[in-house]
Tab-separated table of C-alpha atoms in Angstrom:
chain	number	residue	atom	x	y	z
C	265	MET	CA	-16.669	-32.243	143.005
C	266	GLN	CA	-15.004	-30.148	145.385
C	267	LEU	CA	-17.003	-26.762	145.094
C	268	SER	CA	-14.853	-23.236	145.978
C	269	ASP	CA	-15.341	-21.412	148.168
C	270	GLY	CA	-16.473	-18.603	146.642
C	271	GLU	CA	-18.888	-21.149	145.317
C	272	ILE	CA	-19.915	-22.350	149.110
C	273	VAL	CA	-20.491	-19.002	149.981
C	274	GLU	CA	-22.842	-17.471	147.275
C	275	GLN	CA	-25.005	-21.422	147.181
C	276	VAL	CA	-25.471	-20.692	151.260
C	277	LYS	CA	-25.876	-16.688	151.188
C	278	SER	CA	-29.177	-17.327	148.142
C	279	GLY	CA	-30.397	-20.230	149.977
C	280	GLN	CA	-30.264	-22.274	147.261
C	281	ASN	CA	-28.489	-26.037	148.036
C	282	THR	CA	-27.064	-24.756	151.447
C	283	ASN	CA	-27.217	-27.938	153.315
C	284	ILE	CA	-24.882	-29.441	149.919
C	285	ALA	CA	-23.149	-25.968	150.194
C	286	PHE	CA	-22.241	-26.022	154.285
C	287	ARG	CA	-21.246	-30.265	154.245
C	288	ALA	CA	-18.986	-29.205	151.067
C	289	LEU	CA	-17.601	-26.367	153.942
C	290	ILE	CA	-17.397	-29.192	156.129
C	291	GLU	CA	-15.535	-31.347	154.284
C	292	LYS	CA	-13.064	-29.044	152.524
C	293	TYR	CA	-11.906	-27.938	156.226
C	294	GLN	CA	-12.728	-30.184	159.010
C	295	GLU	CA	-9.037	-32.013	158.993
C	296	ARG	CA	-7.213	-28.611	158.831
C	297	LEU	CA	-9.338	-26.998	161.366
C	298	TYR	CA	-9.466	-30.505	163.016
C	299	TRP	CA	-5.531	-30.419	163.226
C	300	HIS	CA	-5.080	-26.959	164.396
C	301	VAL	CA	-7.422	-27.081	167.107
C	302	ARG	CA	-6.390	-30.248	168.689
C	303	ARG	CA	-2.554	-28.805	168.516
C	304	MET	CA	-4.270	-26.113	170.798
C	305	ILE	CA	-6.173	-27.999	173.118
C	306	ILE	CA	-4.714	-31.649	172.514
C	307	ASP	CA	-7.256	-33.975	173.880
C	308	HIS	CA	-9.234	-35.163	170.608
C	309	ASP	CA	-13.036	-34.797	172.636
C	310	ASP	CA	-12.699	-31.612	173.488
C	311	THR	CA	-11.346	-30.596	170.505
C	312	ASP	CA	-14.133	-32.249	168.988
C	313	ASP	CA	-16.581	-30.182	171.275
C	314	VAL	CA	-14.697	-27.031	169.926
C	315	LEU	CA	-15.004	-28.344	166.539
C	316	GLN	CA	-18.537	-28.366	165.587
C	317	ASN	CA	-18.903	-25.200	167.854
C	318	VAL	CA	-16.785	-23.893	165.464
C	319	PHE	CA	-18.562	-25.154	162.338
C	320	ILE	CA	-22.175	-24.148	164.171
C	321	LYS	CA	-20.519	-20.189	164.358
C	322	ALA	CA	-20.068	-21.007	160.888
C	323	TRP	CA	-22.901	-21.500	159.623
C	324	LYS	CA	-24.686	-19.101	161.662
C	325	GLY	CA	-22.304	-16.147	160.949
C	326	LEU	CA	-21.941	-17.263	157.124
C	327	ALA	CA	-25.012	-15.188	155.874
C	328	ASN	CA	-23.330	-12.551	157.163
C	329	PHE	CA	-19.952	-13.043	155.992
C	330	ARG	CA	-18.442	-10.467	153.796
C	331	GLU	CA	-15.995	-11.427	151.453
C	332	ASP	CA	-13.063	-8.922	152.259
C	333	SER	CA	-11.385	-11.513	154.092
C	334	ASN	CA	-11.424	-15.163	152.763
C	335	LEU	CA	-13.315	-18.252	153.763
C	336	TYR	CA	-10.289	-19.907	155.220
C	337	THR	CA	-9.263	-17.253	157.607
C	338	TRP	CA	-12.392	-16.331	158.943
C	339	LEU	CA	-12.578	-19.908	159.455
C	340	TYR	CA	-8.883	-20.672	161.127
C	341	ARG	CA	-9.819	-16.938	162.746
C	342	ILE	CA	-13.425	-18.683	164.508
C	343	ALA	CA	-11.218	-22.171	165.476
C	344	THR	CA	-8.442	-19.598	167.093
C	345	ASN	CA	-10.948	-17.534	169.400
C	346	GLU	CA	-12.948	-20.735	170.273
C	347	SER	CA	-9.739	-22.715	171.211
C	348	ILE	CA	-8.460	-20.293	173.641
C	349	THR	CA	-11.660	-19.457	174.855
C	350	PHE	CA	-11.792	-23.405	176.046
C	351	ILE	CA	-8.494	-23.733	177.156
C	352	ASN	CA	-9.509	-20.102	179.216
C	353	LYS	CA	-12.591	-21.070	180.575
C	354	LYS	CA	-10.575	-24.685	181.218
C	355	LYS	CA	-8.299	-23.021	183.026
C	356	LYS	CA	-11.046	-21.318	185.706
C	357	GLU	CA	-12.220	-24.217	186.509
C	358	ASN	CA	-9.189	-26.079	187.369
C	359	ASN	CA	-7.981	-22.966	188.707
C	360	ILE	CA	-4.354	-24.327	187.438
C	361	SER	CA	-2.649	-21.957	184.403
C	362	ILE	CA	-3.288	-24.823	181.158
C	363	ASP	CA	-0.095	-22.977	180.273
C	364	ASP	CA	2.548	-24.779	182.313
C	365	GLU	CA	2.741	-28.832	180.834
C	366	SER	CA	1.575	-30.275	184.176
C	367	TYR	CA	-1.910	-29.249	183.633
C	368	HIS	CA	-2.231	-31.582	180.171
C	369	LEU	CA	-0.002	-34.132	182.169
C	370	HIS	CA	-2.658	-34.534	185.414
C	371	ALA	CA	-5.427	-33.869	183.371
C	372	GLY	CA	-4.503	-37.360	181.821
C	373	GLN	CA	-4.429	-35.691	178.181
C	374	ALA	CA	-1.080	-36.841	177.600
C	375	ASP	CA	-1.742	-40.310	176.157
C	376	TYR	CA	-0.317	-39.178	172.832
C	377	LEU	CA	3.185	-38.843	174.066
C	378	MET	CA	3.401	-42.440	174.816
C	379	ASP	CA	3.934	-43.376	171.309
C	380	CYS	CA	6.516	-40.632	171.067
C	381	ASP	CA	10.560	-41.478	170.718
C	382	ALA	CA	11.986	-39.140	173.285
C	383	ILE	CA	12.850	-36.267	170.862
C	384	GLN	CA	9.492	-35.888	169.554
C	385	GLU	CA	8.396	-36.537	173.415
C	386	LYS	CA	10.456	-33.416	174.578
C	387	LEU	CA	9.128	-30.564	171.754
C	388	GLU	CA	5.617	-31.745	172.706
C	389	LYS	CA	6.196	-31.135	176.463
C	390	ALA	CA	7.783	-27.867	175.118
C	391	LEU	CA	5.284	-26.628	173.515
C	392	LEU	CA	2.876	-26.733	176.398
C	393	THR	CA	5.169	-24.818	178.282
C	394	LEU	CA	4.073	-22.044	175.370
C	395	PRO	CA	0.998	-19.400	176.363
C	396	GLU	CA	-1.721	-20.473	173.762
C	397	LYS	CA	-1.624	-17.531	171.386
C	398	GLN	CA	1.657	-18.361	171.034
C	399	ARG	CA	1.249	-21.860	170.562
C	400	ALA	CA	-1.044	-21.145	167.817
C	401	VAL	CA	1.135	-18.766	166.234
C	402	PHE	CA	3.648	-21.580	166.128
C	403	HIS	CA	1.633	-24.145	164.841
C	404	MET	CA	0.396	-21.888	162.038
C	405	LYS	CA	4.004	-21.087	161.876
C	406	TYR	CA	5.916	-23.998	162.033
C	407	TYR	CA	3.535	-26.599	160.771
C	408	GLU	CA	0.847	-25.432	158.748
C	409	ASP	CA	3.637	-23.135	156.982
C	410	MET	CA	1.627	-20.061	156.491
C	411	LYS	CA	2.960	-16.886	155.935
C	412	TYR	CA	2.751	-14.125	158.878
C	413	THR	CA	0.125	-12.227	157.196
C	414	GLN	CA	-2.692	-14.461	156.798
C	415	ILE	CA	-1.839	-15.587	160.225
C	416	SER	CA	-2.193	-11.939	161.466
C	417	GLU	CA	-5.274	-11.578	160.089
C	418	ILE	CA	-6.165	-15.017	161.656
C	419	VAL	CA	-4.904	-13.610	165.194
C	420	GLY	CA	-5.817	-9.720	164.485
C	421	THR	CA	-2.066	-9.054	165.444
C	422	SER	CA	0.357	-7.111	163.491
C	423	VAL	CA	2.994	-9.166	161.170
C	424	GLY	CA	5.909	-7.562	162.750
C	425	ALA	CA	4.392	-8.687	166.783
C	426	LEU	CA	3.981	-11.656	164.878
C	427	LYS	CA	7.688	-12.444	163.817
C	428	ALA	CA	8.460	-11.437	166.974
C	429	SER	CA	6.431	-14.064	169.091
C	430	TYR	CA	7.569	-16.478	166.787
C	431	HIS	CA	10.724	-16.012	167.468
C	432	ILE	CA	10.335	-16.083	171.219
C	433	ALA	CA	8.835	-19.091	171.151
C	434	VAL	CA	11.559	-20.951	168.713
C	435	LYS	CA	13.792	-19.515	171.382
C	436	LYS	CA	11.643	-21.021	174.177
C	437	ILE	CA	11.459	-24.746	172.870
C	438	GLU	CA	15.201	-24.364	171.834
C	439	ASN	CA	16.165	-23.604	175.835
C	440	TYR	CA	13.684	-26.770	176.825
C	441	LEU	CA	15.209	-29.146	173.929
C	442	ILE	CA	18.448	-28.474	175.504
C	443	LYS	CA	17.628	-28.181	178.440
C	444	ASN	CA	15.942	-31.436	178.993
E	1276	MET	CA	5.335	-19.881	150.563
E	1277	ASN	CA	7.854	-19.591	147.549
E	1278	LYS	CA	11.203	-21.185	147.754
E	1279	GLU	CA	13.287	-17.691	148.430
E	1280	ASN	CA	11.670	-17.015	150.924
E	1281	GLU	CA	11.435	-20.797	152.285
E	1282	ASN	CA	14.760	-20.693	152.550
E	1283	ILE	CA	15.301	-17.689	154.286
E	1284	GLU	CA	13.028	-18.831	156.677
E	1285	ASN	CA	15.116	-22.399	157.246
E	1286	GLU	CA	17.978	-20.252	157.796
E	1287	GLU	CA	16.883	-18.014	160.080
E	1288	LEU	CA	15.592	-21.244	162.271
E	1289	MET	CA	18.867	-23.348	161.873
E	1290	LYS	CA	20.670	-20.201	163.311
E	1291	MET	CA	18.279	-19.896	165.868
E	1292	ALA	CA	17.543	-22.966	167.203
E	1293	PRO	CA	19.161	-26.046	165.657
E	1294	THR	CA	18.066	-28.502	168.413
E	1295	LEU	CA	14.584	-27.852	166.719
E	1296	PHE	CA	15.668	-27.287	163.385
E	1297	GLY	CA	17.444	-30.581	162.862
E	1298	MET	CA	13.775	-31.880	164.018
E	1299	LYS	CA	11.266	-33.765	161.772
E	1300	LYS	CA	8.102	-32.669	161.535
E	1301	LYS	CA	5.996	-34.928	162.462
E	1302	ASN	CA	2.495	-35.072	163.990
E	1303	ASN	CA	2.621	-36.940	167.314
E	1304	LEU	CA	-1.358	-36.846	167.838
E	1305	LYS	CA	-4.273	-39.314	165.853
E	1306	ALA	CA	-7.442	-38.698	165.188
E	1307	PRO	CA	-10.040	-41.490	165.650
E	1308	GLU	CA	-10.878	-44.004	162.716
E	1309	GLY	CA	-13.698	-42.657	160.815
E	1310	TYR	CA	-14.388	-39.409	162.791
E	1311	PHE	CA	-13.496	-37.158	158.887
E	1312	SER	CA	-16.493	-39.149	157.813
E	1313	SER	CA	-18.691	-39.027	160.116
E	1314	LEU	CA	-18.634	-34.915	161.611
E	1315	ALA	CA	-20.484	-33.510	158.668
E	1316	ASP	CA	-23.818	-35.506	160.019
E	1317	THR	CA	-22.757	-35.015	163.697
E	1318	VAL	CA	-22.729	-31.210	162.775
E	1319	LYS	CA	-25.623	-31.149	161.063
E	1320	VAL	CA	-27.510	-33.147	163.865
E	1321	LYS	CA	-26.442	-30.328	166.527
E	1322	ILE	CA	-27.229	-27.220	164.492
E	1323	ASP	CA	-30.974	-28.799	163.534
E	1324	ASN	CA	-31.695	-29.632	167.514
E	1325	GLU	CA	-30.166	-26.133	168.753
E	1326	ILE	CA	-32.307	-24.076	170.544
E	1327	PRO	CA	-32.776	-21.068	168.154
E	1328	ASP	CA	-31.278	-17.618	168.721
E	1329	GLY	CA	-33.493	-15.417	171.254
E	1330	TYR	CA	-35.741	-18.013	171.745
E	1331	PHE	CA	-35.515	-17.840	175.429
E	1332	GLU	CA	-36.090	-13.918	174.982
E	1333	ASN	CA	-39.046	-13.974	173.133
E	1334	LEU	CA	-40.341	-17.565	175.168
E	1335	ALA	CA	-42.065	-15.494	178.343
E	1336	ASP	CA	-44.258	-12.747	175.837
E	1337	LYS	CA	-45.693	-16.155	173.069
E	1338	VAL	CA	-46.711	-17.946	176.194
E	1339	ILE	CA	-48.255	-14.993	177.540
E	1340	ASP	CA	-50.119	-14.493	173.884
E	1341	LYS	CA	-51.313	-17.507	173.495
E	1342	ILE	CA	-52.668	-17.297	177.168
E	1343	GLU	CA	-54.759	-14.347	175.688
E	1344	LYS	CA	-55.721	-15.597	172.661
E	1345	GLU	CA	-56.953	-18.560	174.026
E	1346	LYS	CA	-59.235	-16.216	177.182
E	1347	THR	CA	-61.126	-14.393	173.905
E	1348	LYS	CA	-61.756	-17.326	171.613
E	1349	VAL	CA	-65.099	-16.868	170.990
E	1350	ILE	CA	-67.526	-20.776	170.903
E	1351	PRO	CA	-69.170	-20.240	167.865
E	1352	ILE	CA	-73.506	-19.360	169.057
E	1353	GLN	CA	-74.456	-22.410	167.215
E	1354	LYS	CA	-72.442	-24.453	169.468
E	1355	ARG	CA	-73.328	-22.947	172.199
E	1356	ASN	CA	-77.039	-23.664	171.649
E	1357	ILE	CA	-76.414	-27.298	170.961
E	1358	ALA	CA	-74.596	-27.301	174.395
E	1359	ARG	CA	-77.266	-25.783	175.902
E	1360	VAL	CA	-80.093	-27.367	174.402
E	1361	ILE	CA	-78.338	-30.652	175.723
E	1362	TYR	CA	-77.988	-29.246	178.851
E	1363	VAL	CA	-81.726	-28.482	179.168
E	1364	ALA	CA	-82.597	-31.828	177.993
E	1365	ALA	CA	-80.490	-33.452	180.378
E	1366	SER	CA	-81.727	-32.087	182.997
E	1367	ILE	CA	-85.511	-32.131	183.288
E	1368	ALA	CA	-85.073	-35.803	181.668
E	1369	ALA	CA	-83.190	-35.534	185.248
E	1370	ILE	CA	-86.296	-33.692	187.238
E	1371	PHE	CA	-88.479	-36.556	185.696
E	1372	ILE	CA	-86.882	-39.047	186.851
E	1373	VAL	CA	-86.056	-38.242	190.648
E	1374	GLY	CA	-89.790	-36.244	190.831
E	1375	PHE	CA	-90.969	-39.698	190.202
E	1376	LEU	CA	-88.837	-41.538	192.553
E	1377	PHE	CA	-89.163	-38.483	194.727
E	1378	ASN	CA	-93.163	-38.567	194.524
E	1379	GLN	CA	-93.529	-42.478	194.299
E	1380	ASN	CA	-91.579	-41.861	198.295
E	1381	ASN	CA	-93.153	-38.798	198.952
E	1382	THR	CA	-96.671	-38.754	198.058
E	1383	ILE	CA	-97.423	-42.443	198.653
E	1384	ALA	CA	-99.558	-41.824	201.439
E	1385	ALA	CA	-101.621	-38.831	199.437
E	1386	ILE	CA	-101.790	-41.216	196.653
E	1387	ALA	CA	-103.270	-44.358	198.614
E	1388	SER	CA	-105.646	-41.894	200.163
E	1389	ASP	CA	-106.711	-40.909	197.117
E	1390	ASP	CA	-106.430	-43.747	194.072
E	1391	ASN	CA	-107.853	-40.848	191.843
E	1392	TYR	CA	-104.763	-38.600	192.637
E	1393	LEU	CA	-103.136	-38.473	189.086
E	1394	GLU	CA	-106.481	-39.288	187.129
E	1395	ASN	CA	-107.585	-35.665	189.177
E	1396	LEU	CA	-105.572	-33.865	187.992
E	1397	THR	CA	-106.555	-32.494	184.132
E	1398	ASN	CA	-104.408	-32.014	181.145
E	1399	SER	CA	-103.870	-28.372	181.406
E	1400	GLU	CA	-102.480	-29.283	184.896
E	1401	LEU	CA	-100.717	-31.320	183.636
E	1402	ASP	CA	-99.247	-29.289	181.491
E	1403	GLU	CA	-98.473	-26.692	183.295
E	1404	ALA	CA	-96.932	-28.587	186.169
E	1405	ILE	CA	-94.197	-29.630	183.224
E	1406	TYR	CA	-94.044	-25.896	181.852
E	1407	TYR	CA	-92.984	-25.060	185.390
E	1408	SER	CA	-90.528	-27.274	185.941
E	1409	GLU	CA	-89.074	-26.512	182.946
E	1410	MET	CA	-88.910	-22.786	183.471
E	1411	GLU	CA	-87.018	-23.546	187.146
E	1412	GLU	CA	-84.739	-25.552	185.596
E	1413	LEU	CA	-84.112	-23.169	182.591
E	1414	ILE	CA	-83.646	-20.479	185.009
E	1415	CYS	CA	-80.742	-22.350	187.770
E	1416	TYR	CA	-79.149	-23.325	184.706
E	1417	LEU	CA	-79.096	-19.699	183.298
E	1418	ASP	CA	-77.783	-17.986	186.905
E	1419	PHE	CA	-75.521	-21.633	187.149
E	1420	GLU	CA	-74.019	-20.047	183.399
E	1421	GLU	CA	-74.541	-16.257	185.309
E	1422	ASN	CA	-76.482	-15.098	183.029
E	1423	PHE	CA	-78.835	-13.267	185.809
E	1424	ASN	CA	-80.387	-11.186	183.039
E	1425	GLU	CA	-81.972	-13.872	181.219
E	1426	ALA	CA	-83.058	-15.708	184.926
E	1427	SER	CA	-84.579	-12.685	185.795
E	1428	GLN	CA	-86.588	-11.736	182.956
E	1429	ILE	CA	-87.666	-15.850	182.738
E	1430	GLU	CA	-88.730	-15.563	186.257
E	1431	LYS	CA	-90.532	-12.128	185.425
E	1432	SER	CA	-92.562	-13.601	182.695
E	1433	ILE	CA	-93.318	-16.686	184.220
E	1434	TYR	CA	-94.455	-15.484	187.658
E	1435	ASP	CA	-95.122	-12.155	186.450
E	1436	ILE	CA	-93.154	-10.440	189.126
E	1437	ASP	CA	-90.922	-7.910	189.050
E	1438	LEU	CA	-87.763	-9.132	191.210
E	1439	ASP	CA	-86.318	-5.731	191.104
E	1440	VAL	CA	-89.133	-4.125	192.688
E	1441	ILE	CA	-90.690	-5.310	195.847
E	1442	PRO	CA	-93.719	-5.121	196.773
E	1443	ASP	CA	-95.044	-2.912	199.143
E	1444	ASP	CA	-96.865	-5.654	201.573
E	1445	ILE	CA	-93.843	-7.442	201.322
E	1446	ASN	CA	-91.603	-4.981	202.532
E	1447	GLU	CA	-93.940	-4.045	205.047
E	1448	TYR	CA	-93.806	-7.582	206.336
E	1449	ILE	CA	-90.009	-8.045	206.623
E	1450	GLY	CA	-90.089	-4.653	208.926
E	1451	SER	CA	-93.293	-6.192	210.694
E	1452	GLU	CA	-92.593	-7.796	214.356
E	1453	TYR	CA	-93.860	-11.025	212.829
E	1454	TYR	CA	-90.928	-11.806	210.197
E	1455	LEU	CA	-88.631	-10.896	213.285
E	1456	ASP	CA	-90.348	-13.853	214.971
E	1457	ILE	CA	-89.393	-15.852	212.547
E	1458	GLU	CA	-87.122	-18.786	213.476
E	1459	PHE	CA	-84.068	-19.803	211.158
């Protein structure tokens, strides 16, 4: 039986069945968070590291979790921040721009494109040209069909700014697809 | 998202990016097989093995506390006495053995010249010799343990002299020309 978010938080906070509750949390959100992080970072191993850190941070913060935001949004916020931090760290380490699609292609992280058809490959390459935060917004809106209000809570940006960001991302991708 | 909103957004997308709108929303990435079935365990192991927050901030204080506790650790008197008794007993035994061997070698001439060397000693003289040997050893041990007061008291009691007060005749001797003539 799957525990509700409220039950998970309550059990972790009460200190009873903490391990069971935390396992339930991981099993409930692991796939959605994995794909959210993976779409930003692309490489599986890096995604695995980041995702583990996301859950460790959640474990540490859950006892102080304020229920004024919901668990789902809170976890997404941690995952987004962790992903962006990871990308920025990589940027510094490699001294190149990760926004540049060449970063992923040269870093040997573009093997997945081998399995794509030509048009999908173009789309993936177009996504890699977006700045990381814009890419996160695009994924949440386009692939995960999230509401702007939800995305706004996750990335801490106003709904208006998010709409503008999404529209800019869509235009960039469209231009890339047409040009290439 | 309700149907109405979805339709509006789709219309917007169609106008803004017809190529993108015409494409399938397909996930081209793949996760390794079985990845999700083991993730919870992997995270749990990582959490269990994580160094607690602030561990290194308190480590130096903890180590210093431990050292201080070790320093002030009191050895129970009973334990200390047993150790002392064992030490003294072992020392006495050692003195007897060494003394016996030493006497065998060095007093052999004396013994040879006087076959009745030991027989000439009375029981009280032997007891006295043993007593002084024991006390000397005890004084050495106390000095070694830096219990100078106790050592001094024992020395005073067995030789009946006050080491803190040097008698006048010795002072006189130290100040005399004979003392200075002594070659070391």
